[in-house]
């Protein structure tokens, strides 16, 4: 059995929404009280309080606060476990010498939600198609909330736990499903061998010259986003109109993110369904989008131009594409190959003679002075990573295979499409969301 996570949107009525808000405030109050207890115990007695000690105190807390009873013991324990995980992360960063972030008190508005860690206290009923009903609690006090969403795993998937979250005045439930391996497999419609280069002008360019346009949702919404931000800047901070405009800005950002995520899922699914071998290069969006501001002693150049490029890089969602391709490739039995960008240099290497041909970012055509090979820059990069995938000495099969060293220069290399495709193996178990 494998685990997959799906998210459904909830449509509570006014009374149910108010009740969910009240439950969230109670969970937030428990979280802050447990955090305060840990801090006070250390300051006053130099004593560390564990999760087990706080969990054992829950029966007495519920006796003193009867309103906590309807939340469920397991949900309350999960809130305490959430605080314990925050402390574990803090101490791990301290030991590793990283910049630690001490757990902070949270306001009810910034407390995202709560979770049920097992199938107790709730029930999800699917009505066919996209309709569903989420039942929380038991007895006469139970709530039945209308939900909308679906998954591809059919009746074989069994819900295991849920997390209710609030975002932009809307409620969502993330359901963890226990799914058989047979239901996780994706059907592949073709056995193509493709190299792909991700970029800004075109979101993806394949080795055969085919491209996928970059939708650029953020650029299209920038005028509207700037207008809303200018309106909010003229309002008194903390006023009703200031908050109202803030919610509109957040909803616009959420819409852009939803469009980007939907596009990523559709395109990555189409890639793994059509390809038996899919090659691309390792990308580091965090490094690619570094600021060019520099320091006081060494100020940067073209800072505004680099800021615009950074916005386009982050808007393209390269950091989302690779994880999606990784787990979908395993489910479809597709071999995904990630070339080491720094060592292979696919943007600077010629796909015909394997010589390095330095180019600036503005040069969009690859013209090799050694062999005369000419091709669009992105298409040449896709051909290079595909050749690298076909010549790898790593174990063939499903999963990521990154070359530790670049291939030596080879003269007269044939086109990638003429090379034999390594055999693929069945999908490997992976616990990722679909």
Coordinates of C-alpha atoms in Angstrom, one line a residue:
X1 CA 0.0 0.0 0.0
X2 CA 1.2 3.5 -0.8
X3 CA 0.0 6.9 0.4
X4 CA -1.3 9.6 -1.8
X5 CA -2.8 13.0 -0.8
X6 CA -5.7 14.8 -2.4
X7 CA -7.3 18.1 -1.6
X8 CA -11.0 18.8 -1.7
X9 CA -12.7 22.2 -1.3
X10 CA -15.3 22.5 1.5
X11 CA -18.5 24.5 1.2
X12 CA -19.7 25.0 4.8
X13 CA -22.8 27.1 5.5
X14 CA -22.6 30.2 7.8
X15 CA -23.2 28.2 11.0
X16 CA -20.7 25.5 10.0
X17 CA -18.1 28.1 9.0
X18 CA -18.5 29.8 12.4
X19 CA -18.1 26.5 14.2
X20 CA -14.9 25.7 12.2
X21 CA -13.6 29.1 13.1
X22 CA -14.3 28.4 16.8
X23 CA -12.6 25.0 16.7
X24 CA -9.6 26.6 15.0
X25 CA -9.4 29.2 17.8
X26 CA -9.5 26.4 20.4
X27 CA -6.7 24.5 18.7
X28 CA -4.7 27.8 18.5
X29 CA -5.3 28.4 22.2
X30 CA -4.1 24.9 23.1
X31 CA -1.0 25.4 20.9
X32 CA -0.1 28.7 22.5
X33 CA -0.7 27.3 26.1
X34 CA 1.5 24.3 25.4
X35 CA 4.2 26.6 24.1
X36 CA 4.0 28.9 27.1
X37 CA 4.2 25.9 29.4
X38 CA 7.4 24.8 27.8
X39 CA 9.0 28.2 27.9
X40 CA 8.0 28.9 31.5
X41 CA 9.2 25.5 32.7
X42 CA 12.7 26.1 31.2
X43 CA 13.0 29.7 32.5
X44 CA 11.8 28.9 36.0
X45 CA 13.1 25.3 36.6
X46 CA 15.4 24.6 33.7
X47 CA 13.1 21.7 32.9
X48 CA 12.3 20.4 29.4
X49 CA 8.7 19.2 28.9
X50 CA 8.1 16.5 26.4
X51 CA 5.2 15.7 24.2
X52 CA 4.2 12.7 26.4
X53 CA 3.9 14.9 29.5
X54 CA 1.6 17.4 27.7
X55 CA -0.5 14.7 26.1
X56 CA -1.1 13.0 29.5
X57 CA -2.4 16.3 30.8
X58 CA -5.1 16.5 28.1
X59 CA -7.8 14.6 30.2
X60 CA -7.5 17.2 33.0
X61 CA -7.5 20.1 30.5
X62 CA -10.7 18.8 28.9
X63 CA -12.3 18.4 32.4
X64 CA -11.5 22.1 33.1
X65 CA -12.5 23.2 29.6
X66 CA -15.6 21.2 28.5
X67 CA -15.7 23.0 25.1
X68 CA -12.6 21.0 24.1
X69 CA -14.4 17.7 24.2
X70 CA -16.1 18.1 20.9
X71 CA -12.8 18.6 19.1
X72 CA -11.8 15.0 19.7
X73 CA -8.8 13.6 21.7
X74 CA -6.8 12.6 18.6
X75 CA -7.1 16.1 17.0
X76 CA -5.9 17.7 20.2
X77 CA -3.0 15.3 20.4
X78 CA -2.1 16.2 16.8
X79 CA -1.9 19.9 17.7
X80 CA 0.5 19.1 20.6
X81 CA 2.5 16.9 18.2
X82 CA 2.7 19.8 15.8
X83 CA 4.3 21.9 18.5
X84 CA 6.7 19.1 19.4
X85 CA 7.8 18.8 15.7
X86 CA 8.5 22.6 15.7
X87 CA 10.8 22.1 18.7
X88 CA 12.5 19.1 17.1
X89 CA 13.2 21.2 13.9
X90 CA 14.5 24.0 16.1
X91 CA 17.0 21.8 17.9
X92 CA 18.0 20.1 14.7
X93 CA 19.0 23.4 13.1
X94 CA 20.9 24.4 16.2
X95 CA 23.0 21.3 16.2
X96 CA 23.6 21.6 12.4
X97 CA 24.8 25.2 12.8
X98 CA 22.0 26.6 10.8
X99 CA 19.9 29.7 11.5
X100 CA 17.3 28.4 14.0
X101 CA 13.7 29.7 14.2
X102 CA 12.3 29.3 17.7
X103 CA 8.6 28.3 17.8
X104 CA 6.4 31.4 18.0
X105 CA 3.0 32.1 19.4
X106 CA 0.3 32.2 16.8
X107 CA -2.8 34.4 16.5
X108 CA -6.1 32.7 15.6
X109 CA -6.1 34.4 12.2
X110 CA -2.7 33.0 11.3
X111 CA -3.4 29.5 12.6
X112 CA -3.9 27.5 9.5
X113 CA -6.1 24.7 10.8
X114 CA -6.1 21.4 12.5
X115 CA -5.8 17.7 11.7
X116 CA -7.2 14.3 12.5
X117 CA -4.3 11.8 12.4
X118 CA -6.3 8.7 12.1
X119 CA -9.8 7.6 10.8
X120 CA -11.5 8.5 14.1
X121 CA -13.8 11.4 14.5
X122 CA -14.6 12.0 10.8
X123 CA -15.9 10.2 7.8
X124 CA -15.6 11.1 4.1
X125 CA -18.4 10.0 1.8
X126 CA -17.9 10.2 -2.0
X127 CA -21.1 10.6 -4.0
X128 CA -19.7 9.9 -7.5
X129 CA -18.1 12.4 -9.8
X130 CA -16.8 15.4 -7.9
X131 CA -19.4 15.5 -5.1
X132 CA -18.5 14.4 -1.5
X133 CA -19.6 15.0 2.1
X134 CA -17.3 15.3 5.1
X135 CA -18.8 14.4 8.4
X136 CA -17.0 15.7 11.5
X137 CA -17.8 14.6 15.1
X138 CA -20.3 12.1 16.2
X139 CA -23.9 12.0 17.4
X140 CA -26.2 14.9 17.3
X141 CA -23.4 17.4 17.3
X142 CA -21.8 16.1 14.1
X143 CA -21.4 18.4 11.1
X144 CA -21.9 17.2 7.5
X145 CA -20.1 19.6 5.2
X146 CA -20.4 19.6 1.5
X147 CA -17.1 19.1 -0.4
X148 CA -16.0 19.1 -4.0
X149 CA -13.1 17.3 -5.6
X150 CA -12.1 13.9 -6.9
X151 CA -9.1 11.6 -7.4
X152 CA -8.0 9.0 -9.9
X153 CA -7.6 6.0 -7.6
X154 CA -11.2 4.8 -7.6
X155 CA -12.9 2.8 -4.8
X156 CA -9.7 1.0 -3.8
X157 CA -8.4 4.1 -2.0
X158 CA -9.1 4.2 1.7
X159 CA -8.9 7.5 3.6
X160 CA -6.4 7.4 6.4
X161 CA -6.2 11.0 7.9
X162 CA -7.3 14.5 7.1
X163 CA -6.0 18.1 7.6
X164 CA -8.5 21.0 7.5
X165 CA -6.9 24.3 6.4
X166 CA -8.3 27.8 6.0
X167 CA -6.9 30.0 3.2
X168 CA -8.3 33.3 2.0
X169 CA -11.6 32.8 3.9
X170 CA -12.0 29.4 2.2
X171 CA -11.8 25.9 3.7
X172 CA -10.0 22.9 2.3
X173 CA -9.5 19.4 3.4
X174 CA -6.4 17.4 2.5
X175 CA -7.1 13.6 2.6
X176 CA -4.3 11.1 2.9
X177 CA -5.3 7.9 1.0
X178 CA -4.0 4.4 1.3
X179 CA -3.8 3.2 -2.3
X180 CA -2.8 -0.2 -3.7
X181 CA 0.2 -0.2 -6.0
X182 CA -1.9 -1.3 -8.9
X183 CA -4.1 1.8 -8.6
X184 CA -1.1 4.1 -8.5
X185 CA 0.3 3.0 -11.9
X186 CA -0.2 5.4 -14.8
X187 CA -0.9 4.2 -18.3
X188 CA 1.7 5.2 -20.9
X189 CA 0.3 5.9 -24.4
X190 CA 3.7 6.0 -26.2
X191 CA 7.4 5.1 -25.8
X192 CA 9.1 8.2 -27.1
X193 CA 12.6 9.4 -26.1
X194 CA 12.6 13.1 -25.4
X195 CA 15.0 15.7 -24.1
X196 CA 13.4 18.8 -22.7
X197 CA 14.8 22.2 -21.8
X198 CA 12.8 24.5 -19.5
X199 CA 13.0 28.2 -20.1
X200 CA 11.3 31.6 -19.9
X201 CA 10.6 32.4 -23.6
X202 CA 9.1 29.0 -24.0
X203 CA 8.2 27.0 -20.9
X204 CA 9.6 23.8 -22.4
X205 CA 11.5 23.0 -25.6
X206 CA 11.9 19.5 -26.8
X207 CA 14.8 18.0 -28.8
X208 CA 12.6 17.6 -31.9
X209 CA 11.9 21.4 -31.9
X210 CA 8.4 21.3 -30.4
X211 CA 7.7 23.9 -27.7
X212 CA 5.2 24.6 -25.0
X213 CA 4.3 28.2 -24.6
X214 CA 4.9 30.0 -21.3
X215 CA 1.4 31.2 -20.1
X216 CA 2.9 34.1 -18.0
X217 CA -0.1 34.4 -15.7
X218 CA 1.7 36.7 -13.3
X219 CA 2.7 39.1 -16.1
X220 CA -0.8 39.3 -17.3
X221 CA -2.2 40.1 -13.8
X222 CA 0.6 42.5 -12.9
X223 CA -1.4 45.7 -13.9
X224 CA -4.4 44.6 -11.8
X225 CA -2.2 43.5 -8.9
X226 CA -0.3 46.9 -9.0
X227 CA -3.6 48.8 -9.0
X228 CA -4.9 46.9 -6.0
X229 CA -1.6 47.5 -4.1
X230 CA -1.7 51.2 -4.9
X231 CA -5.2 51.4 -3.6
X232 CA -4.3 49.6 -0.4
X233 CA -1.2 51.9 0.1
X234 CA -3.6 54.9 0.2
X235 CA -5.7 53.4 3.0
X236 CA -5.1 53.7 6.7
X237 CA -3.2 50.6 7.9
X238 CA -5.5 48.3 9.9
X239 CA -8.7 49.9 8.6
X240 CA -11.6 47.9 7.2
X241 CA -10.9 49.0 3.6
X242 CA -7.2 48.1 4.1
X243 CA -8.1 44.6 5.2
X244 CA -10.6 44.2 2.4
X245 CA -8.1 45.1 -0.3
X246 CA -5.6 42.8 1.4
X247 CA -8.0 39.9 1.0
X248 CA -8.6 40.8 -2.7
X249 CA -4.8 40.8 -3.3
X250 CA -4.5 37.4 -1.6
X251 CA -7.3 36.0 -3.7
X252 CA -5.6 37.2 -6.9
X253 CA -2.3 35.6 -5.8
X254 CA -4.1 32.4 -5.0
X255 CA -5.8 32.4 -8.4
X256 CA -2.4 32.8 -10.1
X257 CA -1.0 29.9 -8.1
X258 CA -3.9 27.7 -8.9
X259 CA -3.6 28.3 -12.6
X260 CA 0.1 27.6 -12.5
X261 CA -0.4 24.4 -10.5
X262 CA -3.1 23.2 -12.9
X263 CA -0.9 23.9 -15.9
X264 CA 2.1 22.0 -14.3
X265 CA 0.0 18.9 -13.5
X266 CA -1.4 18.7 -17.0
X267 CA 1.9 19.2 -18.9
X268 CA 4.0 16.9 -16.7
X269 CA 1.3 14.2 -16.9
X270 CA 1.3 14.5 -20.7
X271 CA 5.1 14.2 -20.8
X272 CA 5.3 11.0 -18.7
X273 CA 2.5 9.4 -20.6
X274 CA 4.2 9.9 -23.9
X275 CA 7.8 9.2 -23.0
X276 CA 9.7 6.0 -22.0
X277 CA 12.8 8.1 -21.5
X278 CA 12.6 11.8 -20.4
X279 CA 15.8 13.8 -20.0
X280 CA 16.3 17.3 -18.6
X281 CA 18.9 19.2 -16.6
X282 CA 19.0 19.8 -12.9
X283 CA 17.8 23.3 -12.1
X284 CA 18.2 25.4 -8.9
X285 CA 15.5 28.1 -9.0
X286 CA 16.7 29.5 -5.7
X287 CA 20.2 30.1 -7.1
X288 CA 18.9 31.3 -10.4
X289 CA 16.7 33.9 -8.8
X290 CA 19.3 35.5 -6.5
X291 CA 19.2 39.2 -6.3
X292 CA 21.8 41.3 -8.2
X293 CA 21.7 44.1 -5.6
X294 CA 25.2 43.3 -4.2
X295 CA 26.7 45.0 -1.2
X296 CA 27.6 48.6 -0.2
X297 CA 31.2 47.9 -1.1
X298 CA 30.4 46.0 -4.3
X299 CA 27.0 47.2 -5.6
X300 CA 25.4 45.1 -8.3
X301 CA 24.6 46.1 -11.9
X302 CA 21.2 46.1 -13.7
X303 CA 19.4 45.3 -10.5
X304 CA 16.0 46.1 -11.8
X305 CA 16.5 44.0 -14.9
X306 CA 17.6 41.1 -12.8
X307 CA 14.6 41.5 -10.5
X308 CA 12.3 41.3 -13.5
X309 CA 14.1 38.1 -14.7
X310 CA 13.8 36.6 -11.2
X311 CA 10.1 37.2 -11.2
X312 CA 9.7 35.4 -14.5
X313 CA 11.9 32.5 -13.3
X314 CA 9.8 32.0 -10.1
X315 CA 6.6 32.5 -12.1
X316 CA 7.5 29.7 -14.5
X317 CA 7.5 27.2 -11.6
X318 CA 10.6 25.2 -12.3
X319 CA 10.8 24.1 -8.7
X320 CA 7.4 22.5 -9.1
X321 CA 8.0 20.7 -12.4
X322 CA 10.9 18.4 -11.4
X323 CA 9.2 16.9 -8.3
X324 CA 6.0 16.3 -10.3
X325 CA 8.0 14.7 -13.1
X326 CA 9.8 12.5 -10.6
X327 CA 6.9 10.8 -8.9
X328 CA 4.7 10.7 -12.0
X329 CA 7.6 9.1 -14.0
X330 CA 7.9 6.3 -11.3
X331 CA 4.1 5.7 -11.5
X332 CA 4.2 5.5 -15.3
X333 CA 7.4 3.4 -15.6
X334 CA 9.2 6.3 -17.3
X335 CA 13.0 6.7 -16.9
X336 CA 13.7 10.3 -15.8
X337 CA 17.3 11.5 -16.2
X338 CA 18.5 14.7 -14.7
X339 CA 21.9 15.9 -16.0
X340 CA 24.3 17.7 -13.8
X341 CA 24.1 21.3 -15.2
X342 CA 27.4 22.6 -13.8
X343 CA 29.4 19.7 -15.2
X344 CA 27.6 19.0 -18.5
X345 CA 26.8 22.6 -19.4
X346 CA 24.0 21.8 -21.9
X347 CA 23.5 25.4 -22.9
X348 CA 27.1 25.8 -23.9
X349 CA 27.8 22.3 -25.4
X350 CA 27.3 21.4 -29.0
X351 CA 25.0 18.4 -29.5
X352 CA 26.8 17.4 -32.8
X353 CA 30.5 17.5 -31.8
X354 CA 30.3 17.8 -28.0
X355 CA 32.6 20.9 -28.0
X356 CA 31.9 23.8 -25.6
X357 CA 30.6 26.9 -27.4
X358 CA 30.3 29.8 -24.9
X359 CA 27.2 32.0 -25.4
X360 CA 25.6 34.9 -23.5
X361 CA 22.0 34.8 -22.4
X362 CA 20.9 37.0 -25.2
X363 CA 22.2 34.6 -27.9
X364 CA 19.3 32.4 -28.7
X365 CA 20.8 30.5 -31.6
X366 CA 23.5 27.9 -31.3
X367 CA 26.1 28.1 -34.0
X368 CA 29.1 25.8 -33.6
X369 CA 32.4 27.1 -35.0
X370 CA 33.9 23.6 -34.8
X371 CA 31.4 21.5 -36.8
X372 CA 29.0 24.1 -38.2
X373 CA 26.0 22.7 -36.4
X374 CA 23.2 25.3 -36.1
X375 CA 20.0 25.0 -34.0
X376 CA 17.9 27.1 -31.6
X377 CA 19.7 27.3 -28.2
X378 CA 17.0 25.6 -26.2
X379 CA 16.6 22.8 -28.7
X380 CA 20.3 22.1 -28.7
X381 CA 20.3 21.9 -24.9
X382 CA 17.5 19.4 -25.1
X383 CA 19.5 17.3 -27.5
X384 CA 22.5 17.4 -25.3
X385 CA 20.7 16.2 -22.2
X386 CA 19.0 13.4 -24.2
X387 CA 22.4 12.2 -25.5
X388 CA 23.7 12.3 -21.9
X389 CA 20.8 10.2 -20.8
X390 CA 21.4 7.6 -23.5
X391 CA 25.1 7.3 -22.7
X392 CA 24.8 7.2 -18.9
X393 CA 26.4 4.3 -17.1
X394 CA 24.0 4.5 -14.2
X395 CA 21.5 1.6 -13.6
X396 CA 18.8 1.9 -16.2
X397 CA 15.2 2.0 -15.0
X398 CA 12.7 4.2 -13.3
X399 CA 14.0 7.1 -11.2
X400 CA 16.5 9.9 -11.3
X401 CA 19.9 9.2 -12.7
X402 CA 22.3 12.1 -12.5
X403 CA 25.7 11.8 -14.1
X404 CA 28.6 12.3 -11.6
X405 CA 31.0 13.5 -14.4
X406 CA 30.4 15.0 -17.9
X407 CA 30.9 12.8 -21.0
X408 CA 34.2 13.2 -22.8
X409 CA 34.3 15.0 -26.1
X410 CA 33.2 12.8 -28.9
X411 CA 33.5 13.5 -32.6
X412 CA 30.8 12.8 -35.1
X413 CA 28.1 11.9 -32.5
X414 CA 24.9 10.7 -34.2
X415 CA 21.5 12.3 -33.5
X416 CA 19.9 11.3 -30.2
X417 CA 16.8 9.7 -31.9
X418 CA 19.0 7.0 -33.4
X419 CA 20.3 5.7 -30.1
X420 CA 18.9 2.7 -28.3
X421 CA 16.6 3.4 -25.4
X422 CA 17.6 1.8 -22.1
X423 CA 15.1 -0.7 -20.8
X424 CA 12.7 0.6 -18.1
X425 CA 11.7 -1.2 -14.9
X426 CA 8.4 -1.2 -13.1
X427 CA 7.5 1.7 -10.9
X428 CA 9.1 2.0 -7.5
X429 CA 7.3 2.7 -4.3
X430 CA 7.1 6.4 -3.5
X431 CA 5.1 8.2 -0.9
X432 CA 4.2 11.5 -2.7
X433 CA 1.1 13.4 -3.4
X434 CA -0.4 12.9 -6.9

